[in-house]
XYZ file of N, CA and C in Angstrom:
429
model
N -25.136 -15.318 -13.576
C -25.524 -16.394 -15.030
C -24.272 -17.285 -14.824
N -24.734 -18.411 -14.899
C -23.981 -19.687 -14.856
C -23.325 -19.793 -16.179
N -22.129 -20.655 -16.266
C -21.599 -21.134 -17.747
C -22.842 -21.440 -18.589
N -23.507 -22.435 -17.944
C -24.697 -22.888 -18.872
C -25.351 -21.865 -19.201
N -25.493 -20.666 -18.801
C -26.598 -20.101 -19.468
C -25.726 -18.729 -20.263
N -24.735 -18.844 -20.760
C -23.736 -18.092 -21.236
C -24.552 -17.911 -22.573
N -24.707 -16.939 -23.045
C -25.196 -16.536 -24.775
C -23.715 -17.344 -26.064
N -22.755 -17.570 -25.219
C -21.670 -17.895 -26.071
C -21.384 -19.520 -25.970
N -21.563 -19.922 -26.926
C -21.404 -21.626 -26.969
C -19.931 -21.735 -26.478
N -20.303 -23.044 -25.677
C -19.009 -23.622 -24.932
C -18.257 -24.563 -26.084
N -17.212 -24.806 -26.011
C -16.284 -25.575 -26.897
C -15.682 -26.874 -26.158
N -15.416 -27.920 -26.669
C -14.714 -28.986 -26.377
C -13.262 -28.920 -26.951
N -12.323 -29.341 -26.146
C -11.131 -29.168 -27.103
C -10.048 -30.480 -26.567
N -9.748 -31.384 -27.339
C -8.783 -32.261 -26.585
C -7.300 -32.315 -27.008
N -6.377 -32.077 -26.267
C -4.769 -32.060 -26.835
C -3.987 -33.231 -26.289
N -3.007 -33.545 -26.908
C -2.195 -34.488 -26.474
C -1.143 -33.681 -25.747
N -0.553 -34.873 -24.643
C 0.609 -34.321 -23.846
C 1.212 -35.583 -23.477
N 2.234 -35.220 -22.905
C 3.393 -36.802 -23.046
C 3.329 -36.934 -21.460
N 2.832 -36.012 -20.522
C 3.196 -36.286 -19.192
C 1.861 -35.611 -18.397
N 1.248 -36.308 -17.799
C 0.029 -35.652 -16.937
C 0.045 -35.087 -16.078
N 1.190 -35.497 -14.907
C 1.429 -34.734 -14.004
C 2.320 -33.444 -14.270
N 3.145 -33.226 -15.658
C 3.227 -32.119 -15.766
C 2.144 -30.846 -16.425
N 1.142 -31.748 -16.886
C -0.042 -31.177 -17.309
C -0.965 -30.682 -16.054
N -1.031 -31.252 -15.250
C -1.601 -31.186 -13.891
C -0.804 -29.884 -13.393
N -0.096 -29.681 -13.426
C 1.235 -28.358 -12.552
C 0.982 -27.230 -13.450
N 0.664 -27.558 -14.863
C 0.814 -26.431 -15.930
C -0.680 -25.651 -15.911
N -1.356 -26.682 -15.944
C -3.025 -25.963 -16.487
C -3.682 -25.905 -14.973
N -3.377 -26.465 -14.269
C -3.925 -26.475 -12.653
C -3.383 -25.401 -11.996
N -2.101 -25.245 -12.137
C -1.425 -24.327 -10.802
C -1.094 -23.145 -11.585
N -0.561 -23.021 -12.851
C 0.215 -22.028 -13.505
C -1.339 -21.317 -14.184
N -1.944 -21.839 -15.040
C -3.122 -21.329 -15.579
C -4.332 -21.024 -14.775
N -4.299 -21.926 -13.907
C -5.311 -21.808 -13.164
C -7.005 -22.429 -13.228
N -6.715 -23.506 -13.785
C -7.852 -24.151 -14.632
C -8.290 -25.307 -13.312
N -9.470 -25.541 -13.089
C -10.040 -26.493 -12.013
C -9.819 -27.725 -12.715
N -9.618 -28.679 -12.251
C -9.492 -30.134 -12.719
C -10.858 -30.840 -12.627
N -11.268 -31.429 -13.453
C -12.521 -32.515 -13.303
C -12.313 -33.662 -13.260
N -12.946 -34.473 -13.934
C -12.745 -36.183 -14.234
C -11.663 -36.194 -14.744
N -10.854 -37.615 -14.284
C -9.525 -37.679 -14.890
C -9.501 -39.405 -14.766
N -8.438 -39.921 -15.685
C -8.198 -41.406 -15.310
C -6.430 -41.236 -15.713
N -6.291 -42.556 -15.994
C -4.580 -42.650 -15.890
C -4.250 -42.276 -17.385
N -5.031 -42.055 -18.008
C -4.769 -41.133 -19.634
C -5.527 -40.016 -20.050
N -5.936 -39.245 -19.009
C -6.583 -38.154 -19.256
C -6.985 -37.185 -18.463
N -7.297 -35.890 -18.160
C -7.623 -35.252 -17.341
C -8.745 -34.131 -18.028
N -9.889 -33.926 -17.695
C -10.757 -32.906 -18.015
C -10.665 -31.724 -17.078
N -10.352 -30.400 -17.760
C -10.165 -29.243 -17.190
C -11.361 -28.273 -17.330
N -11.508 -27.448 -16.569
C -12.772 -26.155 -16.502
C -11.852 -24.996 -17.072
N -11.757 -24.699 -18.716
C -10.815 -23.558 -19.246
C -11.964 -22.537 -19.314
N -12.406 -22.083 -18.501
C -13.371 -20.570 -18.358
C -14.688 -21.121 -18.840
N -15.244 -22.367 -18.666
C -16.208 -22.969 -19.039
C -16.506 -23.630 -20.017
N -15.190 -23.648 -20.843
C -14.923 -24.812 -21.697
C -14.595 -25.905 -21.130
N -15.012 -27.224 -21.832
C -14.379 -28.178 -21.591
C -13.007 -28.562 -22.373
N -11.878 -28.519 -21.576
C -10.512 -28.613 -22.090
C -10.198 -30.143 -21.762
N -9.772 -31.051 -22.582
C -9.017 -32.472 -22.293
C -7.649 -32.407 -22.512
N -6.585 -32.994 -21.471
C -5.356 -33.287 -21.916
C -5.320 -34.624 -21.917
N -5.137 -35.402 -23.151
C -5.104 -36.753 -23.338
C -3.568 -37.261 -23.308
N -3.166 -38.327 -22.635
C -1.566 -38.972 -22.695
C -1.465 -39.391 -24.033
N -0.863 -38.781 -25.090
C -0.275 -39.402 -26.126
C 1.198 -38.902 -26.873
N 2.208 -39.591 -26.208
C 3.347 -39.512 -26.497
C 3.868 -39.273 -28.025
N 4.542 -38.549 -28.255
C 4.943 -38.517 -29.774
C 4.025 -37.621 -30.196
N 4.817 -36.650 -31.155
C 3.888 -35.512 -32.249
C 4.971 -35.400 -33.430
N 4.581 -34.643 -34.189
C 4.826 -34.002 -35.282
C 5.544 -32.656 -35.452
N 6.194 -32.259 -36.088
C 6.695 -30.870 -36.194
C 6.089 -29.917 -36.492
N 6.213 -28.786 -35.587
C 5.490 -27.466 -35.417
C 5.569 -27.017 -36.552
N 4.270 -25.951 -37.041
C 4.688 -25.015 -38.239
C 4.412 -23.710 -37.480
N 4.882 -22.558 -38.641
C 4.849 -21.432 -38.104
C 4.375 -20.661 -39.132
N 3.781 -19.155 -38.948
C 3.355 -18.565 -39.716
C 3.979 -17.087 -39.296
N 4.387 -16.065 -39.807
C 5.006 -14.944 -39.706
C 3.853 -13.744 -39.953
N 3.736 -13.278 -38.350
C 2.798 -12.508 -37.997
C 3.616 -11.394 -36.989
N 3.441 -9.967 -37.583
C 4.079 -8.838 -36.797
C 5.750 -8.935 -36.875
N 6.449 -9.895 -37.335
C 7.840 -10.139 -37.426
C 8.156 -11.098 -36.395
N 7.084 -12.100 -36.337
C 7.051 -12.957 -35.114
C 6.881 -14.548 -35.721
N 7.586 -15.642 -35.256
C 7.353 -16.403 -35.760
C 5.992 -17.393 -34.815
N 4.831 -17.227 -35.416
C 3.656 -17.810 -34.663
C 3.393 -19.039 -35.052
N 3.229 -19.984 -33.856
C 3.242 -21.342 -33.889
C 1.595 -21.830 -34.235
N 1.746 -22.769 -35.087
C 0.450 -23.282 -35.382
C 0.401 -24.809 -35.682
N -0.574 -25.197 -34.911
C -1.634 -24.811 -34.386
C -1.332 -24.120 -32.986
N -2.481 -23.519 -32.502
C -2.526 -22.882 -30.987
C -3.834 -22.695 -30.806
N -3.886 -22.061 -29.307
C -5.357 -21.981 -29.010
C -5.068 -21.328 -27.418
N -6.062 -20.829 -26.966
C -6.130 -19.757 -25.784
C -7.353 -19.383 -25.402
N -7.590 -18.116 -24.703
C -8.256 -17.322 -23.858
C -8.169 -16.297 -24.228
N -9.098 -15.031 -24.684
C -9.474 -13.815 -24.287
C -9.710 -13.775 -22.992
N -8.862 -12.554 -22.444
C -9.008 -12.187 -21.093
C -9.074 -10.496 -21.141
N -9.405 -10.111 -19.765
C -9.695 -8.913 -19.575
C -7.792 -8.463 -19.542
N -7.589 -7.255 -19.897
C -6.495 -6.463 -19.860
C -5.740 -6.883 -18.481
N -6.311 -6.795 -17.146
C -6.010 -6.998 -15.953
C -5.439 -8.540 -15.500
N -6.476 -9.234 -16.156
C -6.454 -10.687 -16.187
C -5.139 -11.034 -16.910
N -4.947 -10.715 -18.122
C -3.609 -11.049 -19.225
C -2.439 -10.498 -18.400
N -2.088 -9.357 -17.728
C -1.049 -8.937 -17.347
C -0.546 -9.762 -15.648
N -2.047 -10.210 -15.040
C -1.860 -11.003 -13.986
C -1.232 -12.650 -14.251
N -1.588 -13.003 -15.317
C -1.342 -14.452 -15.728
C 0.260 -14.167 -16.372
N 0.333 -12.982 -17.053
C 2.045 -12.786 -17.746
C 3.075 -12.810 -16.603
N 2.734 -11.902 -15.699
C 3.342 -12.069 -14.256
C 3.398 -13.597 -13.342
N 2.517 -14.099 -13.527
C 2.421 -15.468 -12.881
C 3.388 -16.341 -13.478
N 3.306 -16.352 -15.300
C 3.963 -17.094 -15.822
C 5.588 -16.732 -15.619
N 6.137 -15.629 -15.782
C 7.187 -14.973 -15.631
C 7.915 -15.533 -14.182
N 6.959 -15.356 -13.203
C 7.516 -15.803 -11.816
C 7.592 -17.247 -11.591
N 7.238 -18.078 -12.572
C 7.417 -19.560 -12.858
C 8.669 -19.750 -13.248
N 9.040 -18.757 -14.350
C 10.144 -19.246 -14.987
C 9.872 -19.516 -16.264
N 8.440 -19.161 -16.939
C 8.271 -19.730 -18.268
C 9.154 -19.261 -19.276
N 9.473 -19.842 -20.216
C 10.149 -19.046 -21.757
C 8.878 -19.290 -22.416
N 8.567 -17.812 -23.097
C 7.798 -17.554 -23.951
C 8.596 -17.369 -25.439
N 7.643 -18.088 -26.065
C 7.487 -18.393 -27.390
C 7.587 -17.213 -27.992
N 6.679 -15.971 -27.623
C 6.596 -14.372 -28.018
C 6.098 -13.829 -26.619
N 7.011 -13.129 -26.296
C 7.068 -12.235 -25.076
C 5.458 -11.267 -25.026
N 5.282 -11.269 -24.245
C 3.780 -10.505 -23.752
C 4.359 -9.183 -24.620
N 3.276 -8.912 -25.210
C 3.396 -7.131 -26.130
C 2.214 -6.726 -26.364
N 2.204 -5.336 -26.750
C 0.997 -4.574 -27.428
C 1.050 -4.803 -28.748
N 0.141 -5.113 -29.355
C -0.240 -5.015 -30.694
C -1.479 -4.329 -31.516
N -0.758 -3.575 -32.450
C -2.098 -2.268 -32.948
C -2.043 -1.259 -32.076
N -1.504 -0.918 -31.760
C -1.493 0.324 -30.410
C -2.382 1.589 -31.390
N -3.260 1.868 -30.470
C -4.124 3.035 -31.001
C -4.840 2.757 -32.236
N -4.970 1.636 -32.607
C -5.570 1.130 -34.039
C -6.760 0.113 -33.847
N -7.790 0.005 -34.633
C -8.847 -1.157 -34.425
C -8.235 -2.186 -33.900
N -8.796 -3.262 -32.884
C -8.152 -4.460 -32.761
C -6.856 -4.332 -31.914
N -6.687 -3.202 -31.150
C -5.502 -3.315 -30.183
C -5.754 -4.179 -29.124
N -4.563 -4.860 -28.900
C -4.781 -6.130 -28.082
C -3.354 -6.472 -27.684
N -3.400 -7.108 -26.300
C -2.288 -7.578 -25.724
C -2.365 -9.094 -26.245
N -0.887 -9.395 -26.300
C -0.838 -11.102 -26.770
C 0.300 -11.502 -26.214
N 0.312 -12.796 -26.339
C 1.499 -13.674 -25.476
C 1.436 -15.225 -25.936
N 2.617 -15.846 -26.228
C 2.387 -17.089 -26.930
C 3.496 -17.816 -26.000
N 3.040 -19.199 -25.466
C 3.963 -19.999 -24.653
C 3.345 -21.423 -24.958
N 4.507 -22.319 -24.624
C 3.993 -23.831 -24.886
C 3.952 -24.540 -23.767
N 2.965 -25.548 -23.536
C 2.790 -26.420 -22.476
C 3.910 -27.146 -22.315
N 3.590 -27.861 -21.161
C 5.111 -29.130 -21.035
C 5.001 -30.097 -22.324
N 4.017 -30.078 -23.009
C 3.846 -31.330 -23.853
C 4.427 -30.481 -25.141
N 4.643 -29.459 -25.243
C 4.782 -28.573 -26.596
C 3.438 -28.100 -27.175
N 2.227 -28.162 -27.204
C 0.799 -27.339 -27.332
C 1.480 -26.009 -27.194
N 0.727 -24.893 -28.395
C 1.130 -23.829 -28.305
C -0.287 -22.891 -27.742
N 0.076 -22.029 -27.003
C -0.857 -21.574 -26.228
C -0.891 -19.999 -26.588
N -1.759 -19.396 -26.965
C -2.269 -17.532 -27.056
C -2.753 -17.158 -25.811
N -2.577 -16.367 -25.471
C -3.552 -15.386 -24.360
C -3.787 -14.200 -25.081
N -4.546 -13.376 -25.257
C -4.852 -12.218 -25.474
C -5.925 -11.208 -24.735
N -5.739 -9.911 -24.998
C -6.577 -9.026 -23.809
C -6.792 -8.054 -24.934
N -8.002 -7.479 -25.335
C -8.439 -6.614 -26.114
C -8.741 -5.227 -25.061
N -8.230 -4.096 -25.792
C -8.418 -2.692 -24.956
C -9.891 -2.711 -24.900
N -10.618 -3.289 -26.247
C -12.183 -2.992 -26.349
C -12.767 -4.052 -27.054
N -13.749 -4.825 -26.149
C -13.934 -6.087 -26.421
C -14.937 -5.963 -27.913
N -15.550 -4.822 -27.826
C -15.965 -5.036 -29.340
C -15.166 -4.924 -30.584
N -13.915 -4.904 -30.369
C -12.927 -4.741 -31.427
C -12.581 -6.104 -31.732
N -12.749 -7.455 -31.292
C -12.038 -8.920 -31.430
C -12.209 -9.063 -32.678
N -13.197 -8.424 -33.468
C -13.275 -9.182 -34.620
C -13.061 -7.859 -35.881
N -12.593 -6.590 -35.212
C -12.057 -5.500 -36.073
C -11.490 -5.830 -37.326
N -11.537 -5.211 -38.225
C -10.895 -5.038 -39.601
C -10.046 -3.899 -39.976
């Protein structure tokens, strides 16, 4: 099945960055996104079949946070749902690159509905990302 055949609709997300070279390194090398079209002011990325675009837009407002499990979760944020092995592979790649985590990788809801690994980090422009991995994908929307 190709991305175009997926039963899950693809999204398009554009995020501001203040340095396209830093975005190219972070999203291309660390996160592992394939680069698509680009210009002097933006880069298209393949974020697991979704069209993610980094736009050169220096300057930003202050970040907001919400308390979740005793952590200051940055808002807004975005990310991917990965498999558990993919999650741990990415966490190790980020650690090896010296990434500072906003919230270190940890397991939430252990043994409960919605059990998941999660981690938060910032890209070089300060955009917050969360990567998750559910022990059981059928529990993504568990309450």
